[in-house]
Short mmCIF file of C-alpha atoms and ligand atoms in Angstrom, two decimals:
data_model
loop_
_atom_site.label_atom_id
_atom_site.label_comp_id
_atom_site.label_asym_id
_atom_site.label_seq_id
_atom_site.Cartn_x
_atom_site.Cartn_y
_atom_site.Cartn_z
CA MET A 121 -48.11 15.57 23.87
CA LYS A 122 -45.25 17.70 22.60
CA THR A 123 -44.20 18.68 26.12
CA TYR A 124 -43.84 15.02 27.05
CA VAL A 125 -41.63 14.30 24.07
CA LEU A 126 -39.53 17.32 24.96
CA LYS A 127 -39.34 16.24 28.58
CA ASP A 128 -38.18 12.75 27.56
CA GLU A 129 -35.63 14.24 25.23
CA ASN A 130 -34.36 16.55 27.97
CA GLU A 131 -34.12 13.67 30.39
CA ARG A 132 -32.24 11.64 27.85
CA GLU A 133 -29.81 14.52 27.28
CA LEU A 134 -29.27 14.98 31.01
CA LYS A 135 -28.65 11.27 31.47
CA LEU A 136 -26.14 11.38 28.62
CA LEU A 137 -24.33 14.32 30.22
CA ASP A 138 -24.18 12.43 33.53
CA GLU A 139 -22.89 9.28 31.85
CA THR A 140 -20.25 11.18 29.91
CA ILE A 141 -18.95 12.95 33.00
CA GLU A 142 -19.06 9.72 35.00
CA LYS A 143 -16.99 7.99 32.34
CA ILE A 144 -14.37 10.74 32.32
CA LYS A 145 -14.11 10.76 36.11
CA ARG A 146 -13.55 7.00 36.56
CA GLU A 147 -10.88 6.34 39.15
CA LYS A 148 -9.21 3.67 37.05
CA LEU A 149 -8.85 5.85 33.95
CA PRO A 150 -5.42 7.37 34.77
CA SER A 151 -3.97 3.89 35.38
CA ILE A 152 -5.30 2.63 32.05
CA LEU A 153 -3.98 5.71 30.25
CA LYS A 154 -0.55 5.42 31.85
CA ILE A 155 -0.31 1.76 30.80
CA GLN A 156 -1.41 2.68 27.27
CA GLN A 157 1.20 5.43 27.18
CA ALA A 158 3.87 2.96 28.29
CA ILE A 159 2.81 0.58 25.50
CA LEU A 160 3.16 3.36 22.92
CA ARG A 161 6.47 4.48 24.35
CA SER A 162 7.84 0.97 24.10
CA VAL A 163 6.45 0.56 20.59
CA ASP A 164 8.13 3.79 19.42
CA ASP A 165 11.38 2.67 21.03
CA TYR A 166 11.18 -0.75 19.37
CA MET A 167 10.47 0.77 15.96
CA TYR A 168 13.33 3.26 16.36
CA LYS A 169 15.79 0.55 17.40
CA ASN A 170 14.79 -1.59 14.45
CA GLY A 171 15.13 1.21 11.90
CA VAL A 172 11.41 1.45 11.20
CA VAL A 173 10.79 5.01 10.03
CA ARG A 174 7.76 6.80 11.45
CA LEU A 175 5.38 8.54 9.06
CA LEU A 176 2.79 10.96 10.35
CA PRO A 177 -0.81 9.98 9.65
CA ASN A 178 -3.03 11.09 6.81
CA MET A 179 -6.60 11.39 7.94
CA ILE A 180 -8.35 12.05 4.65
CA SER A 181 -7.68 10.78 1.16
CA PRO A 182 -9.40 10.08 -2.16
CA ILE A 183 -8.49 6.42 -1.57
CA THR A 184 -8.73 4.31 1.55
CA ASP A 185 -9.10 0.72 2.72
CA PRO A 186 -12.24 -0.85 1.20
CA LEU A 187 -12.43 -3.15 4.29
CA CYS A 188 -14.14 -6.51 4.06
CA HIS A 189 -17.19 -5.54 6.06
CA SER A 190 -19.74 -2.75 5.72
CA VAL A 191 -19.44 0.52 7.59
CA GLU A 192 -21.44 3.73 7.29
CA ASP A 193 -20.10 5.82 4.47
CA CYS A 194 -18.15 8.92 5.31
CA ASP A 195 -17.06 10.59 2.11
CA PHE A 196 -17.16 14.30 1.42
CA THR A 197 -16.05 16.77 -1.22
CA TYR A 198 -12.92 18.86 -1.00
CA GLY A 199 -11.99 21.18 -3.86
CA GLY A 200 -14.56 19.47 -6.03
CA GLN A 201 -12.99 16.07 -5.44
CA LYS A 202 -14.36 13.16 -3.45
CA PHE A 203 -12.41 12.35 -0.30
CA ASN A 204 -12.87 9.77 2.40
CA VAL A 205 -11.73 9.54 6.00
CA THR A 206 -8.91 7.09 6.63
CA LYS A 207 -10.11 3.58 7.38
CA SER A 208 -6.53 2.38 7.25
CA MET A 209 -3.38 3.61 5.53
CA ILE A 210 -2.73 0.36 3.66
CA PHE A 211 -2.39 2.00 0.23
CA HIS A 212 -0.33 4.89 1.61
CA LYS A 213 2.04 2.39 3.22
CA GLN A 214 2.48 0.58 -0.09
CA LEU A 215 3.05 3.78 -2.06
CA ALA A 216 5.42 5.31 0.50
CA LEU A 217 7.63 2.25 0.14
CA SER A 218 8.04 2.97 -3.58
CA ASN A 219 10.73 5.36 -2.32
CA PRO A 220 13.85 3.32 -3.04
CA TYR A 221 15.52 4.58 0.12
CA LEU A 222 12.72 3.59 2.50
CA GLN A 223 12.66 0.00 3.66
CA LYS A 224 10.50 -0.13 6.79
CA ILE A 225 7.80 2.30 7.90
CA TYR A 226 5.09 2.68 10.53
CA ILE A 227 2.35 5.09 11.43
CA VAL A 228 0.41 5.58 14.64
CA SER A 229 -2.69 6.00 12.61
CA PRO A 230 -6.14 7.28 13.59
CA ASN A 231 -8.73 5.21 11.75
CA VAL A 232 -12.36 6.21 11.38
CA ARG A 233 -14.65 3.29 10.62
CA LEU A 234 -18.27 4.14 11.21
CA GLU A 235 -19.13 0.62 12.32
CA LEU A 236 -22.79 -0.38 12.13
CA PRO A 237 -24.77 -0.65 15.40
CA GLU A 238 -24.44 -4.46 15.47
CA ARG A 239 -20.74 -3.96 16.09
CA GLY A 240 -21.52 -2.25 19.38
CA ASP A 241 -19.81 -5.16 21.13
CA VAL A 242 -16.88 -5.34 23.56
CA ARG A 243 -14.14 -4.89 20.96
CA HIS A 244 -15.25 -2.38 18.32
CA LEU A 245 -15.02 1.40 18.31
CA PHE A 246 -16.04 3.65 15.44
CA GLU A 247 -12.78 5.58 15.79
CA PHE A 248 -9.57 3.97 17.01
CA THR A 249 -5.81 4.09 16.66
CA GLN A 250 -3.85 1.55 14.74
CA VAL A 251 -0.09 0.99 14.83
CA ASP A 252 0.34 0.24 11.15
CA PHE A 253 3.67 -1.04 9.81
CA GLU A 254 4.97 -2.28 6.47
CA PHE A 255 8.30 -3.69 5.31
CA LYS A 256 9.67 -3.91 1.78
CA ASP A 257 10.56 -7.36 0.44
CA ALA A 258 9.42 -8.98 3.67
CA THR A 259 7.56 -12.24 4.22
CA MET A 260 5.05 -13.35 6.85
CA ASP A 261 7.86 -14.89 8.86
CA THR A 262 9.64 -11.55 9.15
CA VAL A 263 6.42 -9.93 10.40
CA PHE A 264 5.78 -12.73 12.92
CA GLY A 265 9.26 -12.46 14.43
CA PHE A 266 9.06 -8.67 14.49
CA MET A 267 5.67 -8.56 16.21
CA GLU A 268 6.60 -11.26 18.73
CA GLY A 269 9.68 -9.17 19.63
CA LEU A 270 7.55 -6.03 19.93
CA ILE A 271 5.08 -7.69 22.28
CA GLU A 272 7.80 -9.25 24.37
CA GLN A 273 9.59 -5.93 24.80
CA ALA A 274 6.44 -3.89 25.41
CA PHE A 275 4.99 -6.31 27.97
CA CYS A 276 8.30 -6.57 29.80
CA TYR A 277 8.54 -2.77 29.92
CA ILE A 278 5.02 -2.14 31.19
CA LYS A 279 5.30 -4.83 33.86
CA GLU A 280 8.28 -2.98 35.30
CA GLU A 281 7.07 0.54 34.63
CA CYS A 282 3.43 0.26 35.68
CA LYS A 283 3.45 -1.85 38.85
CA GLU A 284 1.42 0.73 40.76
CA GLU A 285 -1.14 1.01 37.97
CA PHE A 286 -1.72 -2.75 37.79
CA LYS A 287 -2.13 -2.78 41.56
CA LYS A 288 -4.71 0.04 41.38
CA LEU A 289 -6.59 -1.82 38.65
CA GLY A 290 -6.51 -5.00 40.70
CA VAL A 291 -5.07 -6.83 37.70
CA GLY A 292 -2.19 -9.31 37.78
CA THR A 293 0.53 -9.45 35.13
CA SER A 294 1.02 -13.16 34.46
CA HIS A 295 -0.85 -12.78 31.14
CA LEU A 296 2.04 -10.55 30.05
CA ASP A 297 4.68 -13.26 30.48
CA VAL A 298 4.80 -14.18 26.84
CA SER A 299 7.61 -14.85 24.43
CA GLY A 300 7.77 -15.92 20.80
CA PRO A 301 7.51 -17.83 18.67
CA PHE A 302 3.74 -17.95 19.03
CA GLU A 303 1.81 -20.98 17.81
CA ARG A 304 0.36 -20.81 14.31
CA HIS A 305 -3.02 -22.23 13.32
CA THR A 306 -4.91 -22.06 10.07
CA THR A 307 -8.52 -20.93 10.02
CA GLN A 308 -9.43 -24.30 8.44
CA GLU A 309 -7.79 -26.23 11.25
CA LEU A 310 -9.56 -24.24 13.96
CA LYS A 311 -12.89 -24.31 12.11
CA ALA A 312 -12.69 -28.10 11.98
CA LYS A 313 -11.99 -28.20 15.71
CA TYR A 314 -14.35 -25.51 17.04
CA GLY A 315 -16.94 -24.85 14.30
CA GLU A 316 -18.03 -21.44 12.99
CA ASP A 317 -17.27 -19.58 16.22
CA PHE A 318 -13.68 -20.88 16.12
CA GLU A 319 -11.92 -17.58 16.74
CA ALA A 320 -13.74 -16.78 19.97
CA LEU A 321 -13.60 -20.34 21.27
CA ALA A 322 -9.92 -20.85 20.48
CA SER A 323 -9.09 -17.48 22.02
CA LYS A 324 -11.02 -18.36 25.17
CA GLU A 325 -9.10 -21.58 25.59
CA ALA A 326 -5.68 -20.06 24.84
CA THR A 327 -3.39 -18.69 27.52
CA ARG A 328 -0.86 -17.22 25.06
CA PRO A 329 -1.35 -15.13 21.92
CA PHE A 330 -1.34 -17.15 18.70
CA TRP A 331 -1.29 -16.59 14.94
CA LEU A 332 -4.32 -17.37 12.86
CA ILE A 333 -3.31 -17.74 9.24
CA ASN A 334 -5.04 -18.04 5.91
CA HIS A 335 -8.16 -15.87 6.15
CA LYS A 336 -9.49 -14.79 2.77
CA ARG A 337 -10.25 -11.08 2.92
CA GLU A 338 -9.36 -7.80 1.14
CA PHE A 339 -7.94 -8.02 -2.39
CA TYR A 340 -4.57 -6.59 -1.35
CA ASP A 341 -3.63 -9.55 0.88
CA ALA A 342 -1.64 -11.99 -1.25
CA GLU A 343 -2.85 -15.36 -2.40
CA ASP A 344 -0.27 -18.13 -2.24
CA LEU A 345 0.22 -18.88 -5.92
CA GLU A 346 1.89 -22.22 -5.24
CA ASN A 347 -1.10 -23.20 -3.19
CA LYS A 348 -4.11 -21.49 -4.77
CA GLY A 349 -7.01 -20.76 -2.47
CA THR A 350 -4.70 -20.15 0.48
CA TYR A 351 -3.61 -16.69 1.56
CA LYS A 352 -0.40 -15.30 2.99
CA ASN A 353 -2.15 -13.31 5.64
CA TYR A 354 -2.56 -13.53 9.36
CA ASP A 355 -4.28 -12.31 12.50
CA LEU A 356 -2.76 -12.22 15.93
CA ILE A 357 -5.30 -13.51 18.43
CA TRP A 358 -5.13 -12.32 22.01
CA PRO A 359 -5.82 -15.20 24.43
CA MET A 360 -8.41 -15.46 27.25
CA GLY A 361 -11.27 -14.51 24.95
CA TYR A 362 -9.88 -11.13 23.85
CA VAL A 363 -9.77 -12.35 20.21
CA GLU A 364 -8.31 -10.45 17.25
CA GLY A 365 -5.58 -7.94 18.02
CA LEU A 366 -3.78 -7.55 14.69
CA SER A 367 -4.30 -8.24 11.01
CA GLY A 368 -1.76 -8.26 8.23
CA GLY A 369 -0.42 -10.00 5.19
CA GLU A 370 2.04 -10.23 2.41
CA ARG A 371 0.54 -7.95 -0.24
CA GLU A 372 -0.41 -8.32 -3.86
CA TYR A 373 1.84 -5.95 -5.86
CA ASN A 374 1.76 -7.28 -9.39
CA TYR A 375 -0.71 -5.51 -11.71
CA ASP A 376 -2.33 -8.69 -13.08
CA ARG A 377 -2.73 -10.14 -9.62
CA ILE A 378 -4.22 -6.92 -8.27
CA ILE A 379 -6.77 -6.78 -11.08
CA THR A 380 -7.64 -10.46 -10.66
CA ARG A 381 -8.17 -10.10 -6.94
CA MET A 382 -10.15 -6.86 -7.33
CA ARG A 383 -12.48 -8.55 -9.82
CA GLU A 384 -12.90 -11.56 -7.56
CA ALA A 385 -13.85 -9.20 -4.75
CA GLY A 386 -16.24 -7.25 -7.01
CA MET A 387 -14.37 -4.00 -6.36
CA ASP A 388 -15.25 -0.74 -8.07
CA GLU A 389 -12.20 -0.38 -10.32
CA GLN A 390 -13.12 3.16 -11.34
CA SER A 391 -12.70 4.46 -7.77
CA MET A 392 -9.29 2.77 -7.65
CA LYS A 393 -8.12 3.77 -11.11
CA ASP A 394 -5.07 5.76 -10.04
CA TYR A 395 -3.88 2.96 -7.75
CA ILE A 396 -4.39 0.53 -10.64
CA GLU A 397 -2.42 2.79 -12.97
CA LEU A 398 0.46 2.93 -10.49
CA ALA A 399 0.39 -0.86 -10.23
CA LYS A 400 0.51 -1.04 -14.04
CA ARG A 401 3.60 1.13 -13.98
CA GLY A 402 5.21 -1.20 -11.44
CA GLU A 403 5.13 1.40 -8.66
CA ILE A 404 3.63 -0.88 -5.99
CA PRO A 405 6.56 -2.59 -4.29
CA LYS A 406 6.56 -6.08 -2.81
CA THR A 407 5.77 -5.66 0.88
CA ALA A 408 4.36 -7.34 3.95
CA GLY A 409 3.03 -5.72 7.07
CA ALA A 410 0.32 -5.53 9.67
CA GLY A 411 -1.60 -3.24 11.97
CA PHE A 412 -2.72 -3.62 15.55
CA GLY A 413 -5.34 -1.70 17.43
CA VAL A 414 -3.88 0.25 20.34
CA GLU A 415 -7.13 0.20 22.30
CA ARG A 416 -7.45 -3.56 21.81
CA MET A 417 -3.94 -4.10 23.11
CA THR A 418 -4.66 -1.82 26.07
CA ARG A 419 -7.88 -3.70 26.76
CA PHE A 420 -6.02 -7.02 26.84
CA VAL A 421 -3.10 -5.70 28.89
CA CYS A 422 -5.45 -4.05 31.41
CA GLN A 423 -7.83 -7.03 31.28
CA GLN A 424 -10.90 -4.86 30.75
CA ASP A 425 -14.23 -6.49 29.85
CA ASP A 426 -15.13 -3.87 27.27
CA ILE A 427 -12.95 -1.79 24.91
CA ASP A 428 -15.14 1.20 25.85
CA GLU A 429 -13.46 1.07 29.28
CA VAL A 430 -10.10 2.16 27.86
CA THR A 431 -11.22 5.35 26.11
CA VAL A 432 -11.94 8.68 27.75
CA PHE A 433 -14.88 9.42 25.45
CA SER A 434 -17.24 6.71 24.30
CA ARG A 435 -16.69 5.55 20.74
CA LYS A 436 -18.81 2.44 21.03
CA PRO A 437 -21.03 1.96 17.95
CA GLY A 438 -24.79 1.95 18.21
CA LYS A 439 -25.25 4.06 21.31
CA GLY A 440 -27.60 6.42 19.54
CA LYS A 441 -26.26 9.78 20.63
CA TYR A 442 -22.84 11.09 21.61
CA ILE A 443 -22.23 14.49 23.13
CA PHE A 444 -18.44 14.60 22.91
P1 AMP B 839 -8.01 -4.72 10.26
O1 AMP B 839 -6.88 -4.70 9.27
O2 AMP B 839 -9.28 -4.22 9.70
O3 AMP B 839 -8.15 -6.06 10.92
O4 AMP B 839 -7.59 -3.70 11.43
C1 AMP B 839 -6.35 -3.85 12.05
C2 AMP B 839 -6.52 -3.91 13.55
O5 AMP B 839 -7.12 -2.72 14.03
C3 AMP B 839 -7.41 -5.03 14.08
O6 AMP B 839 -6.73 -6.24 14.19
C4 AMP B 839 -7.82 -4.47 15.43
O7 AMP B 839 -6.81 -4.64 16.39
C5 AMP B 839 -7.95 -2.99 15.14
N1 AMP B 839 -9.35 -2.65 14.80
C6 AMP B 839 -9.99 -2.84 13.63
N2 AMP B 839 -11.25 -2.38 13.67
C7 AMP B 839 -11.43 -1.89 14.92
C8 AMP B 839 -12.53 -1.25 15.57
N3 AMP B 839 -13.68 -1.00 14.96
N4 AMP B 839 -12.36 -0.88 16.86
C9 AMP B 839 -11.20 -1.08 17.50
N5 AMP B 839 -10.11 -1.66 16.92
C10 AMP B 839 -10.22 -2.06 15.64
MG1 MG B 840 -8.75 -7.89 10.97
#
């Protein structure tokens, strides 16, 4: 009996090795990576031109994004203190902007989110890279215009720069002919039109990216106080069924508002006590920002069915075992 189990296990391991090597050796991989590199090059250039200062990433911290969905926990102890891996740098962005001489920042930020197996779909990874930016005293409109400009520049650049790569992938570039301003739709409006699966259906029908506004989610995304129950936050939806590519919002920064929203969300205030204390002292500035997944943008640009196609090593949740 034992031998059989061992044999199965060995076979499974060998199959995994084969699959891993096969994935690395894919002919299309260099084209995808070159296009991704061109995206990042254009993004850095756009940030630099617009005076957005680059911070290097922090990958562990006592405080990280609580997210609005469950992931496997990943905390550990360092020097007797509890740390977590970075799920996003939202709180670091806010704090960094308390520097009176910093106005606009971004980070090319590795995020570890140990997504549950049910997120083993075509757009989730359990480790990905987010281009995360935040501007002081900005509004949603500033972020919309900024992101539309970024996409326009990046898509224009890669169309010119990566002609050979698109040819090798057998992918056209008409989906990259986009310019702002993008349409804006509220979640309520699309829900009324498409039902519960509104995001996927609206994305499938769209031929251009669009903004989806007014999602209620994490406590740090600001509620519109003149219009209670609506939120000054937004997603950018990639068209042709590629769905969400970016999330962001104007942020709560006032102590009372932060506490109210944390309580509404049932947050553990103890684990956030230092952040709360800083808010009390008025150290959280008024900001707005967003973050987009690099792999999701690459997937859309390269028109790949599955996000797993754009990474060298599989980071798709729920595969059971990973050897690299
Ligand atoms: P969020 O603020 O949680 O929406 O994350 C910001 C952006 O990061 C999203 O809009 C996606 O583009 C990307 N992203 C979030 N989670 C994942 C994931 N598990 N895998 C790949 N990309 C992700
Ligand atoms: Mg999101």
